[in-house]
């Protein structure tokens, strides 16, 4: 079984890609909804949550864990790998590398949580893959909460997003990296803003390919394509989000009602 976790519903964007790549794998999605958002917490608090969740997923029988959260990856992926040496742990990092490789203008922007924006991991990623480019890091306080509460068509939010992006687009940024898994669900709002000027970059498909490589033949054939949802608060909201976000293909794999997990 593959465990996939996030602070809330953002990681469902990664889960959907994994489910497409591994149609027969059994999947357990864990949303830490009692502690969302992670993006305004300090590293120690995020790491403590990630370690508890990692242990829980391993106890449930997960042989692979996907940290479907840029914020938790930056703060905790190394600690998770150290504490679970027999589990394959895959993290999610903003798509700086593909964006830098594709950029023609030499300028890209990355939208992230406040925590990811100040992380050493993001700074390192930029040094490694975009050292010769101008990279604008745009922290987006409250955006994940916007998604979490499913207020996706709020006209005020579209205005906020436009005001944040307009200066970097006007300055020539030709790729905008979605550096938080929640932001994949904001594409309908962001796409009209960047249209004709920049491409949005999401890494969910790349993470799913990595998952398939790690799962190998066994991962593909061992399961029955079942999905279990669990959350630390309001599990029924997580189930409802599948429908509201148009993720019916995930709903079709559900093995039962969403579970409240005391983790
Ligand atoms: N979805 C998460 C990420 O990719 C974090 C959102 C949050 O809880 O602040 O960074």
PDB file of C-alpha atoms and ligand atoms in Angstrom:
ATOM      1  CA  UNK A   1       0.000   0.000   0.000  1.00  0.00           C
ATOM      2  CA  UNK A   2       1.106   3.542  -0.718  1.00  0.00           C
ATOM      3  CA  UNK A   3       0.441   6.229   1.906  1.00  0.00           C
ATOM      4  CA  UNK A   4       0.018   9.796   0.692  1.00  0.00           C
ATOM      5  CA  UNK A   5      -0.265  12.669   3.153  1.00  0.00           C
ATOM      6  CA  UNK A   6      -0.726  16.405   3.291  1.00  0.00           C
ATOM      7  CA  UNK A   7      -1.980  18.961   5.795  1.00  0.00           C
ATOM      8  CA  UNK A   8      -5.367  18.813   4.076  1.00  0.00           C
ATOM      9  CA  UNK A   9      -6.896  18.381   0.637  1.00  0.00           C
ATOM     10  CA  UNK A  10      -3.972  19.808  -1.421  1.00  0.00           C
ATOM     11  CA  UNK A  11      -2.290  16.419  -1.723  1.00  0.00           C
ATOM     12  CA  UNK A  12      -5.391  15.076  -3.490  1.00  0.00           C
ATOM     13  CA  UNK A  13      -3.900  16.682  -6.632  1.00  0.00           C
ATOM     14  CA  UNK A  14      -0.870  14.404  -6.245  1.00  0.00           C
ATOM     15  CA  UNK A  15      -3.010  11.415  -5.226  1.00  0.00           C
ATOM     16  CA  UNK A  16      -5.058  11.740  -8.432  1.00  0.00           C
ATOM     17  CA  UNK A  17      -1.871  11.538 -10.535  1.00  0.00           C
ATOM     18  CA  UNK A  18      -0.603   8.532  -8.532  1.00  0.00           C
ATOM     19  CA  UNK A  19      -3.962   6.766  -8.915  1.00  0.00           C
ATOM     20  CA  UNK A  20      -3.771   7.254 -12.703  1.00  0.00           C
ATOM     21  CA  UNK A  21      -0.170   5.996 -12.835  1.00  0.00           C
ATOM     22  CA  UNK A  22      -0.843   2.973 -10.593  1.00  0.00           C
ATOM     23  CA  UNK A  23      -4.438   1.890 -11.215  1.00  0.00           C
ATOM     24  CA  UNK A  24      -4.144  -1.296  -9.167  1.00  0.00           C
ATOM     25  CA  UNK A  25      -2.165  -0.016  -6.199  1.00  0.00           C
ATOM     26  CA  UNK A  26      -3.952   0.288  -2.845  1.00  0.00           C
ATOM     27  CA  UNK A  27      -3.760   3.868  -1.618  1.00  0.00           C
ATOM     28  CA  UNK A  28      -4.230   5.442   1.801  1.00  0.00           C
ATOM     29  CA  UNK A  29      -4.701   9.215   1.790  1.00  0.00           C
ATOM     30  CA  UNK A  30      -4.137  11.003   5.096  1.00  0.00           C
ATOM     31  CA  UNK A  31      -5.160  14.638   5.610  1.00  0.00           C
ATOM     32  CA  UNK A  32      -3.937  16.300   8.808  1.00  0.00           C
ATOM     33  CA  UNK A  33      -6.988  18.551   8.867  1.00  0.00           C
ATOM     34  CA  UNK A  34      -6.806  19.126  12.636  1.00  0.00           C
ATOM     35  CA  UNK A  35      -3.496  20.939  12.033  1.00  0.00           C
ATOM     36  CA  UNK A  36      -3.977  22.613   8.636  1.00  0.00           C
ATOM     37  CA  UNK A  37      -2.392  24.904   7.492  1.00  0.00           C
ATOM     38  CA  UNK A  38       1.226  23.833   7.896  1.00  0.00           C
ATOM     39  CA  UNK A  39       2.502  26.854   5.984  1.00  0.00           C
ATOM     40  CA  UNK A  40       2.446  29.246   8.937  1.00  0.00           C
ATOM     41  CA  UNK A  41       3.927  26.791  11.483  1.00  0.00           C
ATOM     42  CA  UNK A  42       7.575  26.491  12.459  1.00  0.00           C
ATOM     43  CA  UNK A  43       9.754  23.653  11.197  1.00  0.00           C
ATOM     44  CA  UNK A  44       9.823  21.766  14.515  1.00  0.00           C
ATOM     45  CA  UNK A  45       6.009  21.628  14.693  1.00  0.00           C
ATOM     46  CA  UNK A  46       5.709  20.452  11.071  1.00  0.00           C
ATOM     47  CA  UNK A  47       8.429  17.840  11.598  1.00  0.00           C
ATOM     48  CA  UNK A  48       6.700  16.485  14.724  1.00  0.00           C
ATOM     49  CA  UNK A  49       3.431  16.049  12.785  1.00  0.00           C
ATOM     50  CA  UNK A  50       5.162  14.444   9.792  1.00  0.00           C
ATOM     51  CA  UNK A  51       6.981  11.922  11.994  1.00  0.00           C
ATOM     52  CA  UNK A  52       3.784  10.891  13.790  1.00  0.00           C
ATOM     53  CA  UNK A  53       1.907  10.555  10.525  1.00  0.00           C
ATOM     54  CA  UNK A  54       4.787   8.613   8.948  1.00  0.00           C
ATOM     55  CA  UNK A  55       4.757   6.138  11.847  1.00  0.00           C
ATOM     56  CA  UNK A  56       0.980   5.776  11.592  1.00  0.00           C
ATOM     57  CA  UNK A  57       1.101   5.110   7.845  1.00  0.00           C
ATOM     58  CA  UNK A  58       3.855   2.517   8.326  1.00  0.00           C
ATOM     59  CA  UNK A  59       1.731   0.813  11.036  1.00  0.00           C
ATOM     60  CA  UNK A  60      -1.187   0.678   8.608  1.00  0.00           C
ATOM     61  CA  UNK A  61       1.022  -1.309   6.218  1.00  0.00           C
ATOM     62  CA  UNK A  62       2.294   1.366   3.838  1.00  0.00           C
ATOM     63  CA  UNK A  63       5.571   0.374   2.200  1.00  0.00           C
ATOM     64  CA  UNK A  64       5.857   3.671   0.395  1.00  0.00           C
ATOM     65  CA  UNK A  65       4.999   7.138   1.706  1.00  0.00           C
ATOM     66  CA  UNK A  66       4.491  10.205  -0.445  1.00  0.00           C
ATOM     67  CA  UNK A  67       4.772  13.530   1.363  1.00  0.00           C
ATOM     68  CA  UNK A  68       2.275  15.303  -0.920  1.00  0.00           C
ATOM     69  CA  UNK A  69       3.125  18.647   0.627  1.00  0.00           C
ATOM     70  CA  UNK A  70       5.974  20.983  -0.296  1.00  0.00           C
ATOM     71  CA  UNK A  71       5.972  22.519   3.191  1.00  0.00           C
ATOM     72  CA  UNK A  72       6.291  19.173   5.016  1.00  0.00           C
ATOM     73  CA  UNK A  73       8.871  17.947   2.500  1.00  0.00           C
ATOM     74  CA  UNK A  74      11.078  20.986   3.120  1.00  0.00           C
ATOM     75  CA  UNK A  75      10.785  20.677   6.897  1.00  0.00           C
ATOM     76  CA  UNK A  76      10.682  16.933   7.443  1.00  0.00           C
ATOM     77  CA  UNK A  77      11.565  14.615   4.550  1.00  0.00           C
ATOM     78  CA  UNK A  78      15.114  13.978   5.807  1.00  0.00           C
ATOM     79  CA  UNK A  79      13.860  13.207   9.333  1.00  0.00           C
ATOM     80  CA  UNK A  80      11.163  10.910   7.943  1.00  0.00           C
ATOM     81  CA  UNK A  81      13.672   8.934   5.862  1.00  0.00           C
ATOM     82  CA  UNK A  82      15.902   8.586   8.900  1.00  0.00           C
ATOM     83  CA  UNK A  83      13.086   7.416  11.184  1.00  0.00           C
ATOM     84  CA  UNK A  84      11.589   4.981   8.629  1.00  0.00           C
ATOM     85  CA  UNK A  85      14.611   3.392   6.938  1.00  0.00           C
ATOM     86  CA  UNK A  86      12.628   0.484   5.459  1.00  0.00           C
ATOM     87  CA  UNK A  87       9.968   2.694   3.836  1.00  0.00           C
ATOM     88  CA  UNK A  88      10.439   4.425   0.497  1.00  0.00           C
ATOM     89  CA  UNK A  89       9.737   8.103   1.207  1.00  0.00           C
ATOM     90  CA  UNK A  90       9.041  10.407  -1.745  1.00  0.00           C
ATOM     91  CA  UNK A  91       8.830  14.161  -1.233  1.00  0.00           C
ATOM     92  CA  UNK A  92       7.392  16.945  -3.355  1.00  0.00           C
ATOM     93  CA  UNK A  93       9.516  19.954  -4.257  1.00  0.00           C
ATOM     94  CA  UNK A  94       8.473  22.969  -6.349  1.00  0.00           C
ATOM     95  CA  UNK A  95       9.151  22.444 -10.073  1.00  0.00           C
ATOM     96  CA  UNK A  96      12.054  24.915 -10.230  1.00  0.00           C
ATOM     97  CA  UNK A  97      14.113  22.502 -12.350  1.00  0.00           C
ATOM     98  CA  UNK A  98      11.610  22.015 -15.215  1.00  0.00           C
ATOM     99  CA  UNK A  99      10.619  25.683 -15.127  1.00  0.00           C
ATOM    100  CA  UNK A 100      14.252  26.845 -15.336  1.00  0.00           C
ATOM    101  CA  UNK A 101      14.974  24.404 -18.149  1.00  0.00           C
ATOM    102  CA  UNK A 102      11.994  25.633 -20.182  1.00  0.00           C
ATOM    103  CA  UNK A 103      12.322  29.360 -19.477  1.00  0.00           C
ATOM    104  CA  UNK A 104      13.243  31.514 -22.459  1.00  0.00           C
ATOM    105  CA  UNK A 105      13.140  34.853 -20.650  1.00  0.00           C
ATOM    106  CA  UNK A 106      15.481  33.768 -17.836  1.00  0.00           C
ATOM    107  CA  UNK A 107      12.939  34.808 -15.220  1.00  0.00           C
ATOM    108  CA  UNK A 108      10.537  32.527 -13.333  1.00  0.00           C
ATOM    109  CA  UNK A 109       8.308  32.872 -10.261  1.00  0.00           C
ATOM    110  CA  UNK A 110       7.341  30.389  -7.567  1.00  0.00           C
ATOM    111  CA  UNK A 111       4.190  30.546  -5.450  1.00  0.00           C
ATOM    112  CA  UNK A 112       4.655  28.948  -2.026  1.00  0.00           C
ATOM    113  CA  UNK A 113       3.534  28.906   1.577  1.00  0.00           C
ATOM    114  CA  UNK A 114       5.349  31.240   3.986  1.00  0.00           C
ATOM    115  CA  UNK A 115       7.243  28.275   5.463  1.00  0.00           C
ATOM    116  CA  UNK A 116       8.476  26.954   2.091  1.00  0.00           C
ATOM    117  CA  UNK A 117       9.443  30.479   0.986  1.00  0.00           C
ATOM    118  CA  UNK A 118      11.979  30.793   3.803  1.00  0.00           C
ATOM    119  CA  UNK A 119      13.215  27.180   3.640  1.00  0.00           C
ATOM    120  CA  UNK A 120      16.818  26.244   2.982  1.00  0.00           C
ATOM    121  CA  UNK A 121      15.531  23.447   0.734  1.00  0.00           C
ATOM    122  CA  UNK A 122      13.955  25.927  -1.697  1.00  0.00           C
ATOM    123  CA  UNK A 123      17.090  28.105  -1.632  1.00  0.00           C
ATOM    124  CA  UNK A 124      19.183  25.028  -2.454  1.00  0.00           C
ATOM    125  CA  UNK A 125      16.843  23.969  -5.254  1.00  0.00           C
ATOM    126  CA  UNK A 126      17.165  27.418  -6.821  1.00  0.00           C
ATOM    127  CA  UNK A 127      20.980  27.411  -6.483  1.00  0.00           C
ATOM    128  CA  UNK A 128      21.169  23.944  -8.066  1.00  0.00           C
ATOM    129  CA  UNK A 129      18.785  24.376 -10.972  1.00  0.00           C
ATOM    130  CA  UNK A 130      18.193  28.063 -11.558  1.00  0.00           C
ATOM    131  CA  UNK A 131      21.435  29.704 -10.507  1.00  0.00           C
ATOM    132  CA  UNK A 132      21.633  31.705 -13.743  1.00  0.00           C
ATOM    133  CA  UNK A 133      17.980  32.820 -13.695  1.00  0.00           C
ATOM    134  CA  UNK A 134      16.058  35.459 -11.809  1.00  0.00           C
ATOM    135  CA  UNK A 135      13.641  33.620  -9.490  1.00  0.00           C
ATOM    136  CA  UNK A 136      10.882  35.554  -7.710  1.00  0.00           C
ATOM    137  CA  UNK A 137       9.700  33.733  -4.585  1.00  0.00           C
ATOM    138  CA  UNK A 138       6.117  34.798  -3.879  1.00  0.00           C
ATOM    139  CA  UNK A 139       4.821  33.714  -0.444  1.00  0.00           C
ATOM    140  CA  UNK A 140       1.042  33.318  -0.473  1.00  0.00           C
ATOM    141  CA  UNK A 141      -0.277  33.496   3.100  1.00  0.00           C
ATOM    142  CA  UNK A 142      -3.803  32.036   3.422  1.00  0.00           C
ATOM    143  CA  UNK A 143      -4.024  30.589  -0.097  1.00  0.00           C
ATOM    144  CA  UNK A 144      -3.989  27.000   1.187  1.00  0.00           C
ATOM    145  CA  UNK A 145      -6.764  27.890   3.635  1.00  0.00           C
ATOM    146  CA  UNK A 146      -8.758  29.340   0.743  1.00  0.00           C
ATOM    147  CA  UNK A 147      -8.533  25.985  -1.017  1.00  0.00           C
ATOM    148  CA  UNK A 148      -9.183  24.059   2.184  1.00  0.00           C
ATOM    149  CA  UNK A 149     -12.474  25.904   2.684  1.00  0.00           C
ATOM    150  CA  UNK A 150     -13.266  25.334  -1.005  1.00  0.00           C
ATOM    151  CA  UNK A 151     -13.778  29.057  -1.658  1.00  0.00           C
ATOM    152  CA  UNK A 152     -12.390  28.667  -5.155  1.00  0.00           C
ATOM    153  CA  UNK A 153     -14.563  31.150  -7.012  1.00  0.00           C
ATOM    154  CA  UNK A 154     -14.193  34.101  -4.631  1.00  0.00           C
ATOM    155  CA  UNK A 155     -13.757  37.198  -6.873  1.00  0.00           C
ATOM    156  CA  UNK A 156     -11.687  38.962  -4.183  1.00  0.00           C
ATOM    157  CA  UNK A 157      -9.211  36.132  -4.313  1.00  0.00           C
ATOM    158  CA  UNK A 158      -8.820  36.443  -8.090  1.00  0.00           C
ATOM    159  CA  UNK A 159      -7.966  40.128  -7.501  1.00  0.00           C
ATOM    160  CA  UNK A 160      -5.394  39.236  -4.836  1.00  0.00           C
ATOM    161  CA  UNK A 161      -3.773  36.672  -7.108  1.00  0.00           C
ATOM    162  CA  UNK A 162      -3.659  39.149 -10.016  1.00  0.00           C
ATOM    163  CA  UNK A 163      -2.043  41.851  -7.867  1.00  0.00           C
ATOM    164  CA  UNK A 164       0.612  39.400  -6.684  1.00  0.00           C
ATOM    165  CA  UNK A 165       1.445  38.035 -10.135  1.00  0.00           C
ATOM    166  CA  UNK A 166       1.102  41.130 -12.327  1.00  0.00           C
ATOM    167  CA  UNK A 167       4.476  42.738 -11.441  1.00  0.00           C
ATOM    168  CA  UNK A 168       6.518  39.572 -12.124  1.00  0.00           C
ATOM    169  CA  UNK A 169       4.600  38.826 -15.324  1.00  0.00           C
ATOM    170  CA  UNK A 170       5.120  42.405 -16.492  1.00  0.00           C
ATOM    171  CA  UNK A 171       8.825  41.973 -15.712  1.00  0.00           C
ATOM    172  CA  UNK A 172       8.964  38.949 -18.046  1.00  0.00           C
ATOM    173  CA  UNK A 173       8.516  35.823 -15.904  1.00  0.00           C
ATOM    174  CA  UNK A 174       7.485  33.100 -18.366  1.00  0.00           C
ATOM    175  CA  UNK A 175       6.913  30.216 -15.910  1.00  0.00           C
ATOM    176  CA  UNK A 176       4.990  30.281 -12.629  1.00  0.00           C
ATOM    177  CA  UNK A 177       5.701  27.294 -10.400  1.00  0.00           C
ATOM    178  CA  UNK A 178       2.898  26.024  -8.160  1.00  0.00           C
ATOM    179  CA  UNK A 179       5.016  25.413  -5.061  1.00  0.00           C
ATOM    180  CA  UNK A 180       2.206  24.123  -2.825  1.00  0.00           C
ATOM    181  CA  UNK A 181       0.026  21.140  -3.671  1.00  0.00           C
ATOM    182  CA  UNK A 182      -3.131  23.055  -2.708  1.00  0.00           C
ATOM    183  CA  UNK A 183      -2.510  25.537  -5.536  1.00  0.00           C
ATOM    184  CA  UNK A 184      -3.217  22.904  -8.225  1.00  0.00           C
ATOM    185  CA  UNK A 185      -6.880  23.503  -7.396  1.00  0.00           C
ATOM    186  CA  UNK A 186      -6.436  27.242  -8.064  1.00  0.00           C
ATOM    187  CA  UNK A 187      -5.482  26.688 -11.712  1.00  0.00           C
ATOM    188  CA  UNK A 188      -8.946  27.842 -12.941  1.00  0.00           C
ATOM    189  CA  UNK A 189      -8.271  31.191 -11.196  1.00  0.00           C
ATOM    190  CA  UNK A 190      -4.560  31.476 -12.053  1.00  0.00           C
ATOM    191  CA  UNK A 191      -4.644  30.340 -15.690  1.00  0.00           C
ATOM    192  CA  UNK A 192      -6.596  33.375 -17.004  1.00  0.00           C
ATOM    193  CA  UNK A 193      -4.139  35.669 -15.190  1.00  0.00           C
ATOM    194  CA  UNK A 194      -1.013  34.142 -16.758  1.00  0.00           C
ATOM    195  CA  UNK A 195      -2.566  33.251 -20.144  1.00  0.00           C
ATOM    196  CA  UNK A 196      -0.389  34.173 -23.113  1.00  0.00           C
ATOM    197  CA  UNK A 197       2.472  35.267 -20.857  1.00  0.00           C
ATOM    198  CA  UNK A 198       3.549  32.372 -18.648  1.00  0.00           C
ATOM    199  CA  UNK A 199       3.005  28.634 -18.143  1.00  0.00           C
ATOM    200  CA  UNK A 200       1.936  27.183 -14.804  1.00  0.00           C
ATOM    201  CA  UNK A 201       4.231  24.386 -13.602  1.00  0.00           C
ATOM    202  CA  UNK A 202       2.960  21.554 -11.394  1.00  0.00           C
ATOM    203  CA  UNK A 203       4.932  18.436 -10.433  1.00  0.00           C
ATOM    204  CA  UNK A 204       2.119  15.974  -9.602  1.00  0.00           C
ATOM    205  CA  UNK A 205       2.695  13.874 -12.747  1.00  0.00           C
ATOM    206  CA  UNK A 206       6.462  13.733 -12.130  1.00  0.00           C
ATOM    207  CA  UNK A 207       5.864  12.594  -8.531  1.00  0.00           C
ATOM    208  CA  UNK A 208       3.500   9.882  -9.786  1.00  0.00           C
ATOM    209  CA  UNK A 209       6.160   8.626 -12.240  1.00  0.00           C
ATOM    210  CA  UNK A 210       8.685   8.484  -9.408  1.00  0.00           C
ATOM    211  CA  UNK A 211       6.146   6.557  -7.327  1.00  0.00           C
ATOM    212  CA  UNK A 212       5.656   4.040 -10.133  1.00  0.00           C
ATOM    213  CA  UNK A 213       9.421   3.562 -10.505  1.00  0.00           C
ATOM    214  CA  UNK A 214       9.781   2.928  -6.778  1.00  0.00           C
ATOM    215  CA  UNK A 215       6.713   0.663  -6.610  1.00  0.00           C
ATOM    216  CA  UNK A 216       7.994  -1.431  -9.526  1.00  0.00           C
ATOM    217  CA  UNK A 217       6.054  -4.433 -10.721  1.00  0.00           C
ATOM    218  CA  UNK A 218       4.984  -5.465  -7.221  1.00  0.00           C
ATOM    219  CA  UNK A 219       3.438  -2.135  -6.380  1.00  0.00           C
ATOM    220  CA  UNK A 220       1.454  -2.283  -9.565  1.00  0.00           C
ATOM    221  CA  UNK A 221       0.114  -5.805  -9.206  1.00  0.00           C
ATOM    222  CA  UNK A 222      -0.124  -6.373  -5.440  1.00  0.00           C
ATOM    223  CA  UNK A 223      -3.180  -4.265  -4.668  1.00  0.00           C
ATOM    224  CA  UNK A 224      -6.789  -4.096  -5.745  1.00  0.00           C
ATOM    225  CA  UNK A 225      -6.910  -0.421  -6.636  1.00  0.00           C
ATOM    226  CA  UNK A 226      -8.639   0.530  -3.381  1.00  0.00           C
ATOM    227  CA  UNK A 227      -8.530   3.969  -1.779  1.00  0.00           C
ATOM    228  CA  UNK A 228      -8.937   4.702   1.933  1.00  0.00           C
ATOM    229  CA  UNK A 229      -9.362   8.279   3.159  1.00  0.00           C
ATOM    230  CA  UNK A 230      -8.483   9.342   6.672  1.00  0.00           C
ATOM    231  CA  UNK A 231      -8.272  12.705   8.385  1.00  0.00           C
ATOM    232  CA  UNK A 232      -7.513  14.040  11.855  1.00  0.00           C
ATOM    233  CA  UNK A 233     -10.674  16.211  11.737  1.00  0.00           C
ATOM    234  CA  UNK A 234     -13.903  16.264   9.691  1.00  0.00           C
ATOM    235  CA  UNK A 235     -13.218  13.188   7.524  1.00  0.00           C
ATOM    236  CA  UNK A 236     -16.600  13.631   5.807  1.00  0.00           C
ATOM    237  CA  UNK A 237     -15.369  16.979   4.409  1.00  0.00           C
ATOM    238  CA  UNK A 238     -12.450  15.159   2.806  1.00  0.00           C
ATOM    239  CA  UNK A 239     -14.861  12.725   1.146  1.00  0.00           C
ATOM    240  CA  UNK A 240     -17.053  15.613  -0.044  1.00  0.00           C
ATOM    241  CA  UNK A 241     -14.011  17.410  -1.467  1.00  0.00           C
ATOM    242  CA  UNK A 242     -13.526  14.570  -3.965  1.00  0.00           C
ATOM    243  CA  UNK A 243     -16.883  15.420  -5.523  1.00  0.00           C
ATOM    244  CA  UNK A 244     -16.532  19.197  -5.239  1.00  0.00           C
ATOM    245  CA  UNK A 245     -13.087  19.118  -6.862  1.00  0.00           C
ATOM    246  CA  UNK A 246     -14.241  16.846  -9.687  1.00  0.00           C
ATOM    247  CA  UNK A 247     -12.124  13.887  -8.547  1.00  0.00           C
ATOM    248  CA  UNK A 248     -14.774  11.262  -9.312  1.00  0.00           C
ATOM    249  CA  UNK A 249     -12.176   8.749 -10.484  1.00  0.00           C
ATOM    250  CA  UNK A 250     -10.779   8.750  -6.935  1.00  0.00           C
ATOM    251  CA  UNK A 251     -14.266   8.467  -5.428  1.00  0.00           C
ATOM    252  CA  UNK A 252     -14.816   5.354  -7.553  1.00  0.00           C
ATOM    253  CA  UNK A 253     -11.861   3.651  -5.819  1.00  0.00           C
ATOM    254  CA  UNK A 254     -13.100   4.285  -2.250  1.00  0.00           C
ATOM    255  CA  UNK A 255     -13.234   1.203  -0.049  1.00  0.00           C
ATOM    256  CA  UNK A 256     -15.566   2.761   2.533  1.00  0.00           C
ATOM    257  CA  UNK A 257     -16.395   5.995   4.377  1.00  0.00           C
ATOM    258  CA  UNK A 258     -13.575   8.352   5.337  1.00  0.00           C
ATOM    259  CA  UNK A 259     -12.047   7.540   8.717  1.00  0.00           C
ATOM    260  CA  UNK A 260     -11.328   9.857  11.663  1.00  0.00           C
ATOM    261  CA  UNK A 261      -7.741   9.082  12.689  1.00  0.00           C
ATOM    262  CA  UNK A 262      -6.509   9.936  16.185  1.00  0.00           C
ATOM    263  CA  UNK A 263      -2.894  10.639  15.280  1.00  0.00           C
TER     264      UNK A 263
HETATM  265  N1  LIG B   1      -0.182  21.588   0.651  1.00  0.00           N
HETATM  266  C1  LIG B   1       0.932  22.047   1.359  1.00  0.00           C
HETATM  267  C2  LIG B   1       2.138  22.347   0.492  1.00  0.00           C
HETATM  268  O1  LIG B   1       2.295  21.751  -0.548  1.00  0.00           O
HETATM  269  C3  LIG B   1       0.791  22.953   2.544  1.00  0.00           C
HETATM  270  C4  LIG B   1      -0.357  23.857   2.695  1.00  0.00           C
HETATM  271  C5  LIG B   1      -0.485  24.314   4.142  1.00  0.00           C
HETATM  272  O2  LIG B   1      -0.905  23.518   4.946  1.00  0.00           O
HETATM  273  O3  LIG B   1      -0.106  25.468   4.420  1.00  0.00           O
HETATM  274  O4  LIG B   1       2.972  23.141   0.850  1.00  0.00           O
END
